[in-house]
Amino acid sequence: MERNIGVEEMLSHTPGSLLRPIDNASSTKARFETIIRKAQDSICKAIEDIDGKKFHEDAWTRADGGGGISRVLQNGNVWEKAGVNVSVVYGTMPPEAYRAATGNPEAVQGATGRVPFFAAGISSVMHPHNPHAPTMHFNYRYFETEDWAGIPGQWWFGGGTDITPSYLYEEDMKHFHGVYKQHDPEYYPRFKSWCDDYFLIKHRGERRGLGGIFFDDLNNKPADEIMSFSEECVNNVVAAYAPLVVKHKDDAFTQQQKEWQGVRRGRYVEFNLGHHLWPEDRRSHRVNPHVPASPCNMA
């Protein structure tokens, strides 16, 4: 769906905030930006401490508000490439996009014009050199619409952290899943299963990796409660992932194992291409009973 978000202007410094000046500092927008900015700083620091090299940063803003900060570590001592990016977006979207996002086909029927929205998020993918060390991905985001055409504004959170090893070490997966199991007892089983379903590569009948958690369009509890849950999750990325890389970064490996790592990374491309062909699965939590789930009870 088309979204208008404005033109980017590159900066020579890191902005203190990417929000519009009129946004209240106590708003959910401002508080979530603070969470993801702090997470970007702390996660990058932890990765730099392990790797010994620094992230390169690019920052930009848009004249009508918003912007982004991308940090990339490439050809490091431990990671081939690691990125941790923050984005804040103000824009408008057509009513069709609003209906798809809310999952309500009757929403804003007959309305004209475009729906004003705000979105903020942090996302990351990390690929280590060593094939015995796993790849990791995470993304946490907040989205809201303004009151529009007599329709009250809506808000929701989404996100998740998942892991893709080239070689399976059961104790590693027990550790990774165990970190996320300690959170909301209602959420973990649901989001673990949702992650398994979401990262299914349909044409292969296999999943991209060994799971984690995933959730989207979440607004079934008060915003403060879900935001706190999201904060806990993103703040546990380092605890869940970094020890596994430290454990395996110096393992011996063969050329054949390195080539297999490349094959597993290719699943990222296949998933991303295939996912755009089946966008309805973004909202539906349907578990395919014929595809084995990733090990959800390893902790």
PDB file of C-alpha atoms in Angstrom:
ATOM      1  CA  MET A   1       0.000   0.000   0.000  1.00  0.00           C
ATOM      2  CA  GLU A   2       1.225   3.489  -0.851  1.00  0.00           C
ATOM      3  CA  ARG A   3       2.321   5.659   2.057  1.00  0.00           C
ATOM      4  CA  ASN A   4       3.492   9.262   1.829  1.00  0.00           C
ATOM      5  CA  ILE A   5       6.369   9.889   4.265  1.00  0.00           C
ATOM      6  CA  GLY A   6       8.366  12.867   2.946  1.00  0.00           C
ATOM      7  CA  VAL A   7      11.886  13.464   1.645  1.00  0.00           C
ATOM      8  CA  GLU A   8      14.973  12.564   3.692  1.00  0.00           C
ATOM      9  CA  GLU A   9      17.738  15.045   4.560  1.00  0.00           C
ATOM     10  CA  MET A  10      21.052  13.561   5.704  1.00  0.00           C
ATOM     11  CA  LEU A  11      22.600  14.888   8.927  1.00  0.00           C
ATOM     12  CA  SER A  12      26.204  15.229  10.091  1.00  0.00           C
ATOM     13  CA  HIS A  13      25.231  14.583  13.718  1.00  0.00           C
ATOM     14  CA  THR A  14      22.953  12.350  15.746  1.00  0.00           C
ATOM     15  CA  PRO A  15      19.681  14.188  16.496  1.00  0.00           C
ATOM     16  CA  GLY A  16      18.454  14.303  20.075  1.00  0.00           C
ATOM     17  CA  SER A  17      14.983  13.291  18.929  1.00  0.00           C
ATOM     18  CA  LEU A  18      13.319  12.374  15.638  1.00  0.00           C
ATOM     19  CA  LEU A  19       9.873  13.498  16.798  1.00  0.00           C
ATOM     20  CA  ARG A  20       8.037  16.641  15.803  1.00  0.00           C
ATOM     21  CA  PRO A  21       8.567  19.443  18.366  1.00  0.00           C
ATOM     22  CA  ILE A  22       4.840  19.565  19.089  1.00  0.00           C
ATOM     23  CA  ASP A  23       4.746  15.957  20.333  1.00  0.00           C
ATOM     24  CA  ASN A  24       4.285  15.703  24.092  1.00  0.00           C
ATOM     25  CA  ALA A  25       7.305  14.264  25.910  1.00  0.00           C
ATOM     26  CA  SER A  26       4.991  12.020  27.955  1.00  0.00           C
ATOM     27  CA  SER A  27       3.167  10.651  24.901  1.00  0.00           C
ATOM     28  CA  THR A  28       3.430   7.021  23.841  1.00  0.00           C
ATOM     29  CA  LYS A  29       5.289   8.226  20.741  1.00  0.00           C
ATOM     30  CA  ALA A  30       7.992   9.952  22.792  1.00  0.00           C
ATOM     31  CA  ARG A  31       8.326   7.189  25.347  1.00  0.00           C
ATOM     32  CA  PHE A  32       8.648   4.517  22.681  1.00  0.00           C
ATOM     33  CA  GLU A  33      11.277   6.553  20.816  1.00  0.00           C
ATOM     34  CA  THR A  34      13.254   6.783  24.057  1.00  0.00           C
ATOM     35  CA  ILE A  35      13.040   2.995  24.491  1.00  0.00           C
ATOM     36  CA  ILE A  36      14.294   2.170  21.006  1.00  0.00           C
ATOM     37  CA  ARG A  37      17.024   4.837  21.035  1.00  0.00           C
ATOM     38  CA  LYS A  38      18.382   3.495  24.334  1.00  0.00           C
ATOM     39  CA  ALA A  39      18.156  -0.046  23.004  1.00  0.00           C
ATOM     40  CA  GLN A  40      20.085   0.903  19.874  1.00  0.00           C
ATOM     41  CA  ASP A  41      22.854   2.414  21.997  1.00  0.00           C
ATOM     42  CA  SER A  42      23.105  -0.493  24.437  1.00  0.00           C
ATOM     43  CA  ILE A  43      22.923  -3.253  21.816  1.00  0.00           C
ATOM     44  CA  CYS A  44      25.515  -1.601  19.568  1.00  0.00           C
ATOM     45  CA  LYS A  45      27.811  -1.112  22.560  1.00  0.00           C
ATOM     46  CA  ALA A  46      27.534  -4.796  23.502  1.00  0.00           C
ATOM     47  CA  ILE A  47      28.274  -5.927  19.939  1.00  0.00           C
ATOM     48  CA  GLU A  48      31.251  -3.551  19.652  1.00  0.00           C
ATOM     49  CA  ASP A  49      32.659  -4.870  22.920  1.00  0.00           C
ATOM     50  CA  ILE A  50      32.617  -8.405  21.494  1.00  0.00           C
ATOM     51  CA  ASP A  51      33.747  -7.563  17.968  1.00  0.00           C
ATOM     52  CA  GLY A  52      36.365  -4.895  18.657  1.00  0.00           C
ATOM     53  CA  LYS A  53      35.181  -2.741  15.757  1.00  0.00           C
ATOM     54  CA  LYS A  54      32.723   0.167  15.691  1.00  0.00           C
ATOM     55  CA  PHE A  55      29.414   0.682  13.938  1.00  0.00           C
ATOM     56  CA  HIS A  56      29.211   3.284  11.175  1.00  0.00           C
ATOM     57  CA  GLU A  57      26.279   5.644  11.691  1.00  0.00           C
ATOM     58  CA  ASP A  58      24.099   7.537   9.216  1.00  0.00           C
ATOM     59  CA  ALA A  59      21.287   9.804  10.389  1.00  0.00           C
ATOM     60  CA  TRP A  60      18.575  11.690   8.556  1.00  0.00           C
ATOM     61  CA  THR A  61      15.401  13.675   9.182  1.00  0.00           C
ATOM     62  CA  ARG A  62      12.377  14.726   7.149  1.00  0.00           C
ATOM     63  CA  ALA A  63      11.051  18.275   6.941  1.00  0.00           C
ATOM     64  CA  ASP A  64       7.567  17.228   8.093  1.00  0.00           C
ATOM     65  CA  GLY A  65       8.919  15.196  11.014  1.00  0.00           C
ATOM     66  CA  GLY A  66      10.561  11.859  11.571  1.00  0.00           C
ATOM     67  CA  GLY A  67      13.796  10.383  10.316  1.00  0.00           C
ATOM     68  CA  GLY A  68      16.163   7.553  11.072  1.00  0.00           C
ATOM     69  CA  ILE A  69      19.487   6.422  12.476  1.00  0.00           C
ATOM     70  CA  SER A  70      21.195   3.451  10.851  1.00  0.00           C
ATOM     71  CA  ARG A  71      24.223   1.773  12.381  1.00  0.00           C
ATOM     72  CA  VAL A  72      26.155  -0.848  10.430  1.00  0.00           C
ATOM     73  CA  LEU A  73      29.201  -2.898  11.391  1.00  0.00           C
ATOM     74  CA  GLN A  74      30.710  -4.561   8.323  1.00  0.00           C
ATOM     75  CA  ASN A  75      33.698  -6.904   7.950  1.00  0.00           C
ATOM     76  CA  GLY A  76      34.249  -7.000  11.683  1.00  0.00           C
ATOM     77  CA  ASN A  77      36.335  -9.448  13.658  1.00  0.00           C
ATOM     78  CA  VAL A  78      33.290 -11.500  14.690  1.00  0.00           C
ATOM     79  CA  TRP A  79      30.422 -10.332  12.497  1.00  0.00           C
ATOM     80  CA  GLU A  80      30.441 -10.180   8.704  1.00  0.00           C
ATOM     81  CA  LYS A  81      27.665  -7.638   8.956  1.00  0.00           C
ATOM     82  CA  ALA A  82      25.454  -6.361  11.738  1.00  0.00           C
ATOM     83  CA  GLY A  83      22.912  -3.564  11.487  1.00  0.00           C
ATOM     84  CA  VAL A  84      20.796  -1.885  14.162  1.00  0.00           C
ATOM     85  CA  ASN A  85      18.439   0.722  12.751  1.00  0.00           C
ATOM     86  CA  VAL A  86      15.904   3.118  14.252  1.00  0.00           C
ATOM     87  CA  SER A  87      13.192   4.813  12.223  1.00  0.00           C
ATOM     88  CA  VAL A  88      10.469   7.356  13.045  1.00  0.00           C
ATOM     89  CA  VAL A  89       7.872   8.077  10.379  1.00  0.00           C
ATOM     90  CA  TYR A  90       5.000  10.539  10.019  1.00  0.00           C
ATOM     91  CA  GLY A  91       2.905  10.098   6.929  1.00  0.00           C
ATOM     92  CA  THR A  92      -0.463   9.352   5.411  1.00  0.00           C
ATOM     93  CA  MET A  93      -1.924   6.196   3.941  1.00  0.00           C
ATOM     94  CA  PRO A  94      -5.030   5.406   1.888  1.00  0.00           C
ATOM     95  CA  PRO A  95      -8.135   4.028   3.623  1.00  0.00           C
ATOM     96  CA  GLU A  96      -7.419   0.595   2.088  1.00  0.00           C
ATOM     97  CA  ALA A  97      -4.176   0.394   4.068  1.00  0.00           C
ATOM     98  CA  TYR A  98      -6.021   1.342   7.262  1.00  0.00           C
ATOM     99  CA  ARG A  99      -8.563  -1.417   6.683  1.00  0.00           C
ATOM    100  CA  ALA A 100      -5.795  -3.968   6.082  1.00  0.00           C
ATOM    101  CA  ALA A 101      -3.872  -2.872   9.171  1.00  0.00           C
ATOM    102  CA  THR A 102      -6.913  -3.052  11.464  1.00  0.00           C
ATOM    103  CA  GLY A 103      -8.137  -6.325   9.981  1.00  0.00           C
ATOM    104  CA  ASN A 104     -11.589  -4.790   9.594  1.00  0.00           C
ATOM    105  CA  PRO A 105     -12.801  -4.767   5.968  1.00  0.00           C
ATOM    106  CA  GLU A 106     -15.733  -2.543   6.957  1.00  0.00           C
ATOM    107  CA  ALA A 107     -13.520   0.169   8.481  1.00  0.00           C
ATOM    108  CA  VAL A 108     -13.756   3.660   6.952  1.00  0.00           C
ATOM    109  CA  GLN A 109     -16.031   2.437   4.143  1.00  0.00           C
ATOM    110  CA  GLY A 110     -16.916   5.379   1.906  1.00  0.00           C
ATOM    111  CA  ALA A 111     -14.325   7.670   3.512  1.00  0.00           C
ATOM    112  CA  THR A 112     -12.184   9.844   1.273  1.00  0.00           C
ATOM    113  CA  GLY A 113      -8.730  11.326   1.677  1.00  0.00           C
ATOM    114  CA  ARG A 114      -5.772   9.794   3.467  1.00  0.00           C
ATOM    115  CA  VAL A 115      -5.261   8.568   7.026  1.00  0.00           C
ATOM    116  CA  PRO A 116      -2.511  10.379   9.034  1.00  0.00           C
ATOM    117  CA  PHE A 117      -0.231   7.944  10.873  1.00  0.00           C
ATOM    118  CA  PHE A 118       2.886   7.710  13.036  1.00  0.00           C
ATOM    119  CA  ALA A 119       5.259   4.747  13.183  1.00  0.00           C
ATOM    120  CA  ALA A 120       8.487   4.110  15.066  1.00  0.00           C
ATOM    121  CA  GLY A 121      10.653   1.035  15.295  1.00  0.00           C
ATOM    122  CA  ILE A 122      14.010  -0.601  15.794  1.00  0.00           C
ATOM    123  CA  SER A 123      15.205  -3.476  13.615  1.00  0.00           C
ATOM    124  CA  SER A 124      18.333  -5.560  13.289  1.00  0.00           C
ATOM    125  CA  VAL A 125      19.956  -8.494  11.509  1.00  0.00           C
ATOM    126  CA  MET A 126      23.356  -9.854  12.582  1.00  0.00           C
ATOM    127  CA  HIS A 127      25.429 -12.329  10.540  1.00  0.00           C
ATOM    128  CA  PRO A 128      28.564 -13.703  12.239  1.00  0.00           C
ATOM    129  CA  HIS A 129      31.584 -14.957  10.286  1.00  0.00           C
ATOM    130  CA  ASN A 130      31.670 -18.334  12.003  1.00  0.00           C
ATOM    131  CA  PRO A 131      29.046 -20.807  10.698  1.00  0.00           C
ATOM    132  CA  HIS A 132      28.713 -22.291  14.190  1.00  0.00           C
ATOM    133  CA  ALA A 133      27.484 -18.926  15.520  1.00  0.00           C
ATOM    134  CA  PRO A 134      23.831 -18.165  14.699  1.00  0.00           C
ATOM    135  CA  THR A 135      22.276 -15.312  12.775  1.00  0.00           C
ATOM    136  CA  MET A 136      19.776 -13.248  14.757  1.00  0.00           C
ATOM    137  CA  HIS A 137      16.991 -10.853  13.773  1.00  0.00           C
ATOM    138  CA  PHE A 138      14.775  -8.593  15.860  1.00  0.00           C
ATOM    139  CA  ASN A 139      12.231  -5.857  15.245  1.00  0.00           C
ATOM    140  CA  TYR A 140      10.059  -3.886  17.682  1.00  0.00           C
ATOM    141  CA  ARG A 141       7.623  -1.195  16.523  1.00  0.00           C
ATOM    142  CA  TYR A 142       4.735   1.074  17.470  1.00  0.00           C
ATOM    143  CA  PHE A 143       2.072   2.403  15.097  1.00  0.00           C
ATOM    144  CA  GLU A 144      -0.799   4.821  15.581  1.00  0.00           C
ATOM    145  CA  THR A 145      -3.275   6.728  13.452  1.00  0.00           C
ATOM    146  CA  GLU A 146      -4.785  10.131  14.193  1.00  0.00           C
ATOM    147  CA  ASP A 147      -8.508  10.792  14.509  1.00  0.00           C
ATOM    148  CA  TRP A 148      -9.716  11.056  10.920  1.00  0.00           C
ATOM    149  CA  ALA A 149     -13.042  11.420   9.082  1.00  0.00           C
ATOM    150  CA  GLY A 150     -14.942  10.739  12.287  1.00  0.00           C
ATOM    151  CA  ILE A 151     -12.918   7.567  12.919  1.00  0.00           C
ATOM    152  CA  PRO A 152     -11.111   7.428  16.287  1.00  0.00           C
ATOM    153  CA  GLY A 153      -7.358   6.981  16.185  1.00  0.00           C
ATOM    154  CA  GLN A 154      -5.985   3.461  16.551  1.00  0.00           C
ATOM    155  CA  TRP A 155      -2.697   2.146  17.988  1.00  0.00           C
ATOM    156  CA  TRP A 156      -0.847  -1.166  18.131  1.00  0.00           C
ATOM    157  CA  PHE A 157       2.545  -2.683  18.831  1.00  0.00           C
ATOM    158  CA  GLY A 158       4.456  -5.384  16.998  1.00  0.00           C
ATOM    159  CA  GLY A 159       7.793  -7.105  17.115  1.00  0.00           C
ATOM    160  CA  GLY A 160       9.836 -10.156  17.897  1.00  0.00           C
ATOM    161  CA  THR A 161      13.271 -11.734  18.120  1.00  0.00           C
ATOM    162  CA  ASP A 162      14.203 -14.888  16.222  1.00  0.00           C
ATOM    163  CA  ILE A 163      17.296 -16.975  15.628  1.00  0.00           C
ATOM    164  CA  THR A 164      18.666 -18.827  12.600  1.00  0.00           C
ATOM    165  CA  PRO A 165      21.558 -21.187  13.303  1.00  0.00           C
ATOM    166  CA  SER A 166      23.372 -22.981  10.502  1.00  0.00           C
ATOM    167  CA  TYR A 167      24.264 -25.784  12.906  1.00  0.00           C
ATOM    168  CA  LEU A 168      22.024 -26.819  15.772  1.00  0.00           C
ATOM    169  CA  TYR A 169      23.348 -26.830  19.334  1.00  0.00           C
ATOM    170  CA  GLU A 170      20.470 -27.796  21.562  1.00  0.00           C
ATOM    171  CA  GLU A 171      21.891 -26.084  24.638  1.00  0.00           C
ATOM    172  CA  ASP A 172      22.146 -22.827  22.674  1.00  0.00           C
ATOM    173  CA  MET A 173      18.478 -22.983  21.728  1.00  0.00           C
ATOM    174  CA  LYS A 174      17.538 -23.778  25.331  1.00  0.00           C
ATOM    175  CA  HIS A 175      19.329 -20.605  26.382  1.00  0.00           C
ATOM    176  CA  PHE A 176      17.847 -18.384  23.648  1.00  0.00           C
ATOM    177  CA  HIS A 177      14.254 -19.520  24.137  1.00  0.00           C
ATOM    178  CA  GLY A 178      14.678 -19.596  27.899  1.00  0.00           C
ATOM    179  CA  VAL A 179      15.414 -15.870  28.010  1.00  0.00           C
ATOM    180  CA  TYR A 180      12.106 -15.062  26.276  1.00  0.00           C
ATOM    181  CA  LYS A 181      10.131 -17.678  28.183  1.00  0.00           C
ATOM    182  CA  GLN A 182      10.647 -15.738  31.397  1.00  0.00           C
ATOM    183  CA  HIS A 183       8.337 -12.937  30.242  1.00  0.00           C
ATOM    184  CA  ASP A 184       4.532 -12.819  30.165  1.00  0.00           C
ATOM    185  CA  PRO A 185       3.303 -16.439  30.668  1.00  0.00           C
ATOM    186  CA  GLU A 186       0.296 -15.755  28.451  1.00  0.00           C
ATOM    187  CA  TYR A 187       2.262 -14.175  25.649  1.00  0.00           C
ATOM    188  CA  TYR A 188       5.203 -16.570  25.259  1.00  0.00           C
ATOM    189  CA  PRO A 189       3.373 -19.737  24.052  1.00  0.00           C
ATOM    190  CA  ARG A 190       1.187 -17.674  21.732  1.00  0.00           C
ATOM    191  CA  PHE A 191       4.020 -15.581  20.306  1.00  0.00           C
ATOM    192  CA  LYS A 192       6.343 -18.578  20.028  1.00  0.00           C
ATOM    193  CA  SER A 193       3.778 -20.395  17.919  1.00  0.00           C
ATOM    194  CA  TRP A 194       3.063 -17.233  15.925  1.00  0.00           C
ATOM    195  CA  CYS A 195       6.792 -16.907  15.177  1.00  0.00           C
ATOM    196  CA  ASP A 196       6.936 -20.494  13.890  1.00  0.00           C
ATOM    197  CA  ASP A 197       3.999 -19.818  11.610  1.00  0.00           C
ATOM    198  CA  TYR A 198       5.164 -16.401  10.455  1.00  0.00           C
ATOM    199  CA  PHE A 199       8.636 -17.512   9.341  1.00  0.00           C
ATOM    200  CA  LEU A 200       7.388 -20.416   7.264  1.00  0.00           C
ATOM    201  CA  ILE A 201       8.902 -20.620   3.768  1.00  0.00           C
ATOM    202  CA  LYS A 202       5.835 -22.017   2.055  1.00  0.00           C
ATOM    203  CA  HIS A 203       7.322 -23.320  -1.160  1.00  0.00           C
ATOM    204  CA  ARG A 204       9.878 -25.353   0.812  1.00  0.00           C
ATOM    205  CA  GLY A 205       7.627 -26.418   3.657  1.00  0.00           C
ATOM    206  CA  GLU A 206      10.260 -25.354   6.167  1.00  0.00           C
ATOM    207  CA  ARG A 207      10.892 -22.505   8.535  1.00  0.00           C
ATOM    208  CA  ARG A 208      13.614 -19.916   8.160  1.00  0.00           C
ATOM    209  CA  GLY A 209      15.227 -20.716  11.469  1.00  0.00           C
ATOM    210  CA  LEU A 210      14.490 -22.058  14.952  1.00  0.00           C
ATOM    211  CA  GLY A 211      12.018 -19.468  16.068  1.00  0.00           C
ATOM    212  CA  GLY A 212      11.732 -17.094  18.955  1.00  0.00           C
ATOM    213  CA  ILE A 213       8.769 -14.788  19.456  1.00  0.00           C
ATOM    214  CA  PHE A 214       6.682 -12.725  17.045  1.00  0.00           C
ATOM    215  CA  PHE A 215       3.599 -10.533  17.499  1.00  0.00           C
ATOM    216  CA  ASP A 216       1.819  -7.915  15.423  1.00  0.00           C
ATOM    217  CA  ASP A 217      -1.067  -5.431  15.705  1.00  0.00           C
ATOM    218  CA  LEU A 218      -1.139  -5.993  19.472  1.00  0.00           C
ATOM    219  CA  ASN A 219      -3.562  -3.777  21.419  1.00  0.00           C
ATOM    220  CA  ASN A 220      -5.428  -6.229  23.644  1.00  0.00           C
ATOM    221  CA  LYS A 221      -4.033  -4.714  26.850  1.00  0.00           C
ATOM    222  CA  PRO A 222      -3.329  -1.126  27.982  1.00  0.00           C
ATOM    223  CA  ALA A 223      -0.668   0.580  25.883  1.00  0.00           C
ATOM    224  CA  ASP A 224       1.660   1.050  28.872  1.00  0.00           C
ATOM    225  CA  GLU A 225       1.581  -2.668  29.597  1.00  0.00           C
ATOM    226  CA  ILE A 226       2.360  -3.730  26.029  1.00  0.00           C
ATOM    227  CA  MET A 227       5.058  -1.073  25.734  1.00  0.00           C
ATOM    228  CA  SER A 228       6.707  -2.402  28.892  1.00  0.00           C
ATOM    229  CA  PHE A 229       6.593  -5.912  27.454  1.00  0.00           C
ATOM    230  CA  SER A 230       8.186  -4.677  24.216  1.00  0.00           C
ATOM    231  CA  GLU A 231      10.859  -2.879  26.213  1.00  0.00           C
ATOM    232  CA  GLU A 232      11.686  -6.030  28.184  1.00  0.00           C
ATOM    233  CA  CYS A 233      11.955  -8.026  24.978  1.00  0.00           C
ATOM    234  CA  VAL A 234      14.284  -5.640  23.142  1.00  0.00           C
ATOM    235  CA  ASN A 235      16.390  -5.165  26.267  1.00  0.00           C
ATOM    236  CA  ASN A 236      16.931  -8.941  26.437  1.00  0.00           C
ATOM    237  CA  VAL A 237      18.314  -9.275  22.901  1.00  0.00           C
ATOM    238  CA  VAL A 238      21.914  -9.172  24.129  1.00  0.00           C
ATOM    239  CA  ALA A 239      21.292 -11.635  26.965  1.00  0.00           C
ATOM    240  CA  ALA A 240      19.588 -14.096  24.623  1.00  0.00           C
ATOM    241  CA  TYR A 241      22.016 -13.859  21.703  1.00  0.00           C
ATOM    242  CA  ALA A 242      25.472 -12.550  22.577  1.00  0.00           C
ATOM    243  CA  PRO A 243      26.592 -15.524  24.735  1.00  0.00           C
ATOM    244  CA  LEU A 244      25.971 -17.866  21.800  1.00  0.00           C
ATOM    245  CA  VAL A 245      28.227 -15.858  19.517  1.00  0.00           C
ATOM    246  CA  VAL A 246      30.933 -15.547  22.164  1.00  0.00           C
ATOM    247  CA  LYS A 247      30.761 -19.316  22.661  1.00  0.00           C
ATOM    248  CA  HIS A 248      31.242 -20.166  18.965  1.00  0.00           C
ATOM    249  CA  LYS A 249      33.115 -17.233  17.405  1.00  0.00           C
ATOM    250  CA  ASP A 250      36.455 -19.044  17.569  1.00  0.00           C
ATOM    251  CA  ASP A 251      35.230 -22.548  16.678  1.00  0.00           C
ATOM    252  CA  ALA A 252      37.109 -24.299  13.888  1.00  0.00           C
ATOM    253  CA  PHE A 253      35.114 -24.732  10.665  1.00  0.00           C
ATOM    254  CA  THR A 254      35.580 -26.110   7.152  1.00  0.00           C
ATOM    255  CA  GLN A 255      34.909 -24.566   3.771  1.00  0.00           C
ATOM    256  CA  GLN A 256      31.975 -26.918   3.388  1.00  0.00           C
ATOM    257  CA  GLN A 257      30.473 -25.610   6.619  1.00  0.00           C
ATOM    258  CA  LYS A 258      30.985 -22.043   5.431  1.00  0.00           C
ATOM    259  CA  GLU A 259      29.152 -22.868   2.193  1.00  0.00           C
ATOM    260  CA  TRP A 260      26.272 -24.378   4.170  1.00  0.00           C
ATOM    261  CA  GLN A 261      26.073 -21.135   6.141  1.00  0.00           C
ATOM    262  CA  GLY A 262      25.574 -19.337   2.815  1.00  0.00           C
ATOM    263  CA  VAL A 263      22.734 -21.692   1.923  1.00  0.00           C
ATOM    264  CA  ARG A 264      21.015 -20.993   5.235  1.00  0.00           C
ATOM    265  CA  ARG A 265      21.377 -17.261   4.721  1.00  0.00           C
ATOM    266  CA  GLY A 266      19.712 -17.679   1.361  1.00  0.00           C
ATOM    267  CA  ARG A 267      16.581 -18.666   3.241  1.00  0.00           C
ATOM    268  CA  TYR A 268      16.310 -15.055   4.354  1.00  0.00           C
ATOM    269  CA  VAL A 269      15.955 -13.991   0.729  1.00  0.00           C
ATOM    270  CA  GLU A 270      13.471 -16.750  -0.034  1.00  0.00           C
ATOM    271  CA  PHE A 271      11.357 -15.881   2.990  1.00  0.00           C
ATOM    272  CA  ASN A 272      11.286 -12.167   2.175  1.00  0.00           C
ATOM    273  CA  LEU A 273      10.299 -12.822  -1.431  1.00  0.00           C
ATOM    274  CA  GLY A 274       7.693 -15.409  -0.533  1.00  0.00           C
ATOM    275  CA  HIS A 275       6.246 -13.369   2.321  1.00  0.00           C
ATOM    276  CA  HIS A 276       5.307 -10.577  -0.082  1.00  0.00           C
ATOM    277  CA  LEU A 277       3.393 -13.146  -2.148  1.00  0.00           C
ATOM    278  CA  TRP A 278       1.251 -14.149   0.847  1.00  0.00           C
ATOM    279  CA  PRO A 279       0.643 -10.887   2.735  1.00  0.00           C
ATOM    280  CA  GLU A 280      -2.542 -12.196   4.357  1.00  0.00           C
ATOM    281  CA  ASP A 281      -0.418 -14.344   6.678  1.00  0.00           C
ATOM    282  CA  ARG A 282       0.963 -11.194   8.297  1.00  0.00           C
ATOM    283  CA  ARG A 283      -2.211 -10.900  10.360  1.00  0.00           C
ATOM    284  CA  SER A 284      -3.485 -14.460  10.609  1.00  0.00           C
ATOM    285  CA  HIS A 285      -2.062 -16.781  13.224  1.00  0.00           C
ATOM    286  CA  ARG A 286      -2.537 -20.116  11.472  1.00  0.00           C
ATOM    287  CA  VAL A 287      -0.123 -22.885  12.382  1.00  0.00           C
ATOM    288  CA  ASN A 288       0.486 -25.469   9.646  1.00  0.00           C
ATOM    289  CA  PRO A 289       0.157 -28.837  11.429  1.00  0.00           C
ATOM    290  CA  HIS A 290       2.243 -30.554   8.757  1.00  0.00           C
ATOM    291  CA  VAL A 291       5.354 -28.428   9.410  1.00  0.00           C
ATOM    292  CA  PRO A 292       7.299 -29.231  12.597  1.00  0.00           C
ATOM    293  CA  ALA A 293       7.486 -26.333  15.000  1.00  0.00           C
ATOM    294  CA  SER A 294      10.793 -25.040  16.275  1.00  0.00           C
ATOM    295  CA  PRO A 295      11.789 -26.262  19.735  1.00  0.00           C
ATOM    296  CA  CYS A 296       9.489 -24.236  21.975  1.00  0.00           C
ATOM    297  CA  ASN A 297      10.068 -26.291  25.116  1.00  0.00           C
ATOM    298  CA  MET A 298      13.843 -26.151  25.286  1.00  0.00           C
ATOM    299  CA  ALA A 299      14.035 -24.209  28.527  1.00  0.00           C
TER     300      ALA A 299
END
